[in-house]
């Protein structure tokens, strides 16, 4: 299991990383909010722990950006702020735990262990089987075929995270555009069609099917 730890205090970050290394397969460190977002997209961690007050992008804005397309990753806030406004924001953003510094290390480690247990409990139910032998692991955010990981782009990752779900009956080109691009950008059908074409070429023409007069849908196999 992978942890992304975003904290601008290097001494604290290093100290806590060493303290937690026996609980994780990998701990990725980030020195500020901007670095944290970049490493989130690069490493796709299972759990994110981050501070609120950081240079470039604060922790709450990092979480808001992540939650645009990913409601599954477990997020823990570790901050000196106990302001109620932050607590209300944390509830809205589906934060697993809000820890106020300083806190006893035993309580800190217990909270992390609970987050790991919570993720492990749901992991086995998060495999979505697609046509042509593809499997979307919505827990780890990985696309596989024949047990081999398929390299996907940031845009493809956003599409899979948002729409590869049994509860999504169909999605339109506009839905895809809004998932990938900021609302301030003008809709461009050709951009979206090109992304879909490349994704189908990389995977299979059967992985996303057309629904006449409505849009598209991931071709999910019931098991």
Coordinates of C-alpha atoms in Angstrom, one line a residue:
X1 CA 0.0 0.0 0.0
X2 CA 1.3 3.5 -0.9
X3 CA 1.2 6.6 1.2
X4 CA 1.7 10.1 -0.2
X5 CA 2.8 12.5 2.6
X6 CA 2.6 16.2 1.7
X7 CA 4.2 18.4 4.3
X8 CA 6.4 21.5 3.9
X9 CA 8.2 21.0 7.2
X10 CA 11.0 18.7 6.0
X11 CA 12.1 17.6 9.5
X12 CA 8.6 16.6 10.5
X13 CA 8.0 14.9 7.1
X14 CA 11.2 12.8 7.4
X15 CA 10.5 12.0 11.0
X16 CA 6.9 10.8 10.4
X17 CA 7.9 8.9 7.3
X18 CA 10.4 6.9 9.2
X19 CA 7.8 6.3 12.0
X20 CA 5.3 4.9 9.4
X21 CA 7.6 2.9 7.1
X22 CA 6.7 -0.4 8.7
X23 CA 3.0 0.2 7.7
X24 CA 3.4 0.9 4.0
X25 CA 5.1 -0.7 1.0
X26 CA 6.0 2.7 -0.2
X27 CA 6.0 6.3 1.2
X28 CA 6.2 9.1 -1.3
X29 CA 7.1 12.5 0.1
X30 CA 6.1 15.9 -1.3
X31 CA 7.3 19.2 -0.1
X32 CA 4.3 21.4 -0.9
X33 CA 0.9 21.4 -2.4
X34 CA 2.0 21.7 -6.1
X35 CA 4.5 18.9 -5.6
X36 CA 1.8 16.9 -3.9
X37 CA -0.6 17.1 -6.8
X38 CA 2.1 16.2 -9.3
X39 CA 3.0 13.1 -7.3
X40 CA -0.6 12.1 -6.7
X41 CA -1.1 11.9 -10.5
X42 CA 2.2 10.1 -11.0
X43 CA 2.1 7.5 -8.2
X44 CA -1.7 7.1 -7.6
X45 CA -1.4 6.5 -3.8
X46 CA -3.8 4.6 -1.7
X47 CA -3.7 7.1 1.2
X48 CA -2.8 10.8 1.2
X49 CA -1.8 12.6 4.4
X50 CA -1.3 16.3 4.1
X51 CA -1.0 19.6 5.9
X52 CA -3.2 22.6 5.2
X53 CA -0.8 25.6 5.3
X54 CA 1.7 25.0 2.5
X55 CA 3.5 27.1 -0.2
X56 CA 2.1 27.3 -3.8
X57 CA -1.2 25.4 -3.2
X58 CA -2.7 24.9 0.3
X59 CA -3.9 21.5 1.4
X60 CA -7.6 22.2 1.1
X61 CA -7.2 23.3 -2.5
X62 CA -5.1 20.2 -3.2
X63 CA -8.0 18.0 -1.8
X64 CA -10.6 19.9 -3.8
X65 CA -8.6 19.3 -7.0
X66 CA -8.3 15.6 -6.3
X67 CA -11.9 15.2 -5.4
X68 CA -13.0 16.5 -8.8
X69 CA -12.3 13.1 -10.2
X70 CA -11.4 10.8 -7.3
X71 CA -13.8 10.2 -4.4
X72 CA -12.1 6.9 -3.4
X73 CA -8.6 7.8 -2.3
X74 CA -8.3 8.0 1.5
X75 CA -7.3 11.4 2.7
X76 CA -6.0 12.4 6.2
X77 CA -5.4 16.0 7.2
X78 CA -2.6 16.5 9.7
X79 CA -2.6 20.2 10.6
X80 CA -2.1 22.8 13.3
X81 CA -5.4 24.4 12.3
X82 CA -8.5 23.5 14.3
X83 CA -10.7 26.2 12.8
X84 CA -14.3 25.1 12.4
X85 CA -14.3 26.4 8.8
X86 CA -11.6 23.8 7.9
X87 CA -13.5 21.1 9.7
X88 CA -16.7 21.8 7.8
X89 CA -14.7 21.8 4.5
X90 CA -13.1 18.5 5.5
X91 CA -16.6 16.9 6.0
X92 CA -17.7 18.1 2.6
X93 CA -14.6 16.6 1.0
X94 CA -15.0 13.2 2.5
X95 CA -11.9 13.3 4.7
X96 CA -11.2 10.1 6.6
X97 CA -9.5 11.8 9.6
X98 CA -8.7 15.3 10.7
X99 CA -5.8 15.2 13.1
X100 CA -4.6 18.4 14.9
X101 CA -0.9 18.8 15.6
X102 CA 0.7 18.2 18.0
X103 CA -0.7 14.8 18.9
X104 CA 0.6 11.7 20.6
X105 CA 2.4 9.4 18.2
X106 CA 0.4 6.4 19.4
X107 CA -2.9 8.1 18.4
X108 CA -1.3 9.2 15.1
X109 CA -0.2 5.6 14.3
X110 CA -3.6 4.2 15.4
X111 CA -5.4 6.6 13.0
X112 CA -3.1 5.6 10.1
X113 CA -3.7 1.9 10.9
X114 CA -7.4 2.4 10.8
X115 CA -7.2 4.1 7.4
X116 CA -5.2 1.1 6.1
X117 CA -7.7 -1.4 7.5
X118 CA -10.6 0.6 6.0
X119 CA -9.0 0.5 2.5
X120 CA -8.1 -3.2 2.7
X121 CA -11.7 -4.1 3.6
X122 CA -13.1 -2.5 0.4
X123 CA -10.3 -3.5 -1.9
X124 CA -11.7 -6.8 -3.0
X125 CA -15.0 -5.3 -4.1
X126 CA -13.4 -2.6 -6.3
X127 CA -12.6 -4.7 -9.5
X128 CA -14.7 -3.8 -12.5
X129 CA -14.5 -6.3 -15.4
X130 CA -14.7 -4.9 -18.9
X131 CA -15.0 -6.5 -22.3
X132 CA -12.0 -8.0 -24.1
X133 CA -10.4 -9.0 -20.8
X134 CA -9.7 -5.6 -19.3
X135 CA -10.1 -5.0 -15.5
X136 CA -10.4 -1.6 -13.9
X137 CA -9.1 -1.6 -10.3
X138 CA -11.0 1.4 -8.9
X139 CA -9.3 0.9 -5.5
X140 CA -5.8 1.3 -6.8
X141 CA -6.8 3.2 -10.0
X142 CA -5.1 0.8 -12.3
X143 CA -6.2 -0.7 -15.6
X144 CA -5.0 -4.2 -16.3
X145 CA -5.2 -6.9 -18.9
X146 CA -3.9 -10.5 -18.3
X147 CA -2.6 -9.3 -15.0
X148 CA -0.4 -6.7 -16.7
X149 CA -0.8 -3.0 -16.0
X150 CA -1.9 -0.9 -19.0
X151 CA -0.2 2.6 -19.2
X152 CA -2.9 5.3 -19.2
X153 CA -2.7 9.0 -19.6
X154 CA -3.9 11.6 -17.1
X155 CA -7.0 12.2 -19.2
X156 CA -7.8 8.5 -19.5
X157 CA -7.3 8.1 -15.8
X158 CA -9.9 10.9 -15.2
X159 CA -12.4 9.2 -17.6
X160 CA -12.0 5.8 -16.0
X161 CA -12.3 7.2 -12.4
X162 CA -15.4 9.1 -13.2
X163 CA -17.3 6.9 -15.6
X164 CA -16.2 3.3 -15.3
X165 CA -18.9 2.5 -12.8
X166 CA -21.9 0.2 -12.8
X167 CA -24.1 3.1 -11.7
X168 CA -23.2 5.2 -14.7
X169 CA -25.8 4.4 -17.4
X170 CA -24.3 6.6 -20.1
X171 CA -22.1 9.7 -20.5
X172 CA -21.9 12.3 -23.3
X173 CA -19.1 14.0 -25.0
X174 CA -19.9 17.1 -23.0
X175 CA -19.6 15.0 -19.8
X176 CA -16.2 13.8 -20.9
X177 CA -15.1 17.3 -21.7
X178 CA -16.2 18.7 -18.3
X179 CA -14.4 15.8 -16.6
X180 CA -11.1 16.6 -18.3
X181 CA -11.1 20.3 -18.8
X182 CA -11.8 23.4 -16.7
X183 CA -15.3 24.8 -17.1
X184 CA -13.8 28.1 -18.4
X185 CA -12.5 26.3 -21.5
X186 CA -14.7 26.2 -24.6
X187 CA -16.2 22.9 -25.5
X188 CA -14.3 21.2 -28.4
X189 CA -15.8 17.9 -29.7
X190 CA -12.8 17.1 -31.8
X191 CA -10.5 17.1 -28.7
X192 CA -12.7 14.6 -26.9
X193 CA -13.2 12.3 -30.0
X194 CA -9.4 12.2 -30.4
X195 CA -8.9 11.2 -26.7
X196 CA -11.6 8.4 -27.1
X197 CA -10.0 7.2 -30.4
X198 CA -6.5 7.0 -28.8
X199 CA -7.9 5.2 -25.8
X200 CA -9.8 2.6 -27.9
X201 CA -6.7 2.1 -30.1
X202 CA -4.5 1.5 -27.0
X203 CA -7.1 -0.9 -25.4
X204 CA -10.0 -2.2 -27.5
X205 CA -12.8 -0.9 -29.6
X206 CA -15.1 -3.0 -27.3
X207 CA -14.2 -1.3 -24.0
X208 CA -16.5 1.7 -24.6
X209 CA -19.7 1.2 -26.5
X210 CA -21.9 3.7 -28.2
X211 CA -25.5 4.0 -27.0
X212 CA -27.5 5.4 -30.0
X213 CA -29.0 8.8 -29.3
X214 CA -27.6 9.0 -25.8
X215 CA -23.8 8.8 -25.7
X216 CA -21.3 6.2 -24.4
X217 CA -20.9 3.6 -21.8
X218 CA -18.1 1.4 -20.5
X219 CA -18.8 -2.2 -21.5
X220 CA -18.9 -3.8 -18.0
X221 CA -19.2 -7.5 -17.7
X222 CA -21.4 -8.8 -14.8
X223 CA -19.7 -11.5 -12.7

